[in-house]
């Protein structure tokens, strides 16, 4: 299992965290999603390699963007 960390821009509340967690969690191969509201940190653990573009698309779908 591998883990990659990103920074999400635009989150302001726990609803934002839930939206990002849900969308990123639906990406094939993603096993675990941890989001830190204060820092904007997004840690993604996956059972197989997941392209940044897939994570970025999920974050955009949630209404935010990657730094």
C-alpha atoms as one frame of an Amber mdcrd trajectory, in Angstrom:
protein
   0.000   0.000   0.000   1.338   3.435  -0.879   0.431   6.841   0.521   0.616
  10.223  -1.195  -0.056  13.647   0.302  -1.601  16.603  -1.526  -2.826  20.061
  -0.512  -6.440  21.017  -1.175  -7.285  24.694  -1.637 -10.623  26.223  -0.661
 -11.880  24.039   2.188 -13.460  26.016   5.035 -15.562  23.579   7.083 -16.236
  19.950   7.969 -18.720  19.690   5.097 -15.810  20.473   2.756 -13.768  17.703
   4.397 -16.649  15.246   3.998 -17.121  16.142   0.320 -13.441  15.682  -0.506
 -13.256  12.451   1.495 -16.289  11.020  -0.297 -15.177  11.920  -3.834 -11.560
  10.833  -3.415 -12.695   7.651  -1.665 -14.575   6.649  -4.836 -11.414   6.652
  -6.980 -10.554   3.044  -7.930  -7.657   1.726  -5.863  -8.024   4.258  -3.043
  -8.134   2.449   0.289  -8.109   5.312   2.798  -8.535   9.098   2.715  -7.479
  11.465   5.506  -8.214  15.182   5.217  -6.947  17.881   7.587  -9.089  21.022
   7.407  -6.580  23.322   9.091  -3.631  22.556   6.816  -5.602  21.524   3.729
  -3.689  18.256   3.776  -5.083  15.317   1.847  -3.419  11.950   2.469  -4.450
   9.167   0.124  -3.558   5.526   0.719  -4.021   3.226  -2.230  -3.698  -0.488
  -2.892  -2.440   0.279  -6.402  -0.871   3.328  -8.068  -3.360   6.164  -8.544
  -2.522   9.015 -10.922  -2.529  12.564  -9.584  -5.005  13.409 -12.353  -7.527
  10.969 -10.883  -7.215  12.511  -7.425  -7.362  16.017  -8.885 -10.532  15.188
 -10.843 -12.182  13.881  -7.656 -11.185  17.011  -5.705 -12.556  19.220  -8.494
 -15.789  17.202  -8.487 -16.065  17.996  -4.775 -15.734  21.697  -5.600 -12.101
  22.367  -4.682  -8.668  22.236  -6.276  -5.212  20.891  -5.580  -2.393  23.329
  -4.885
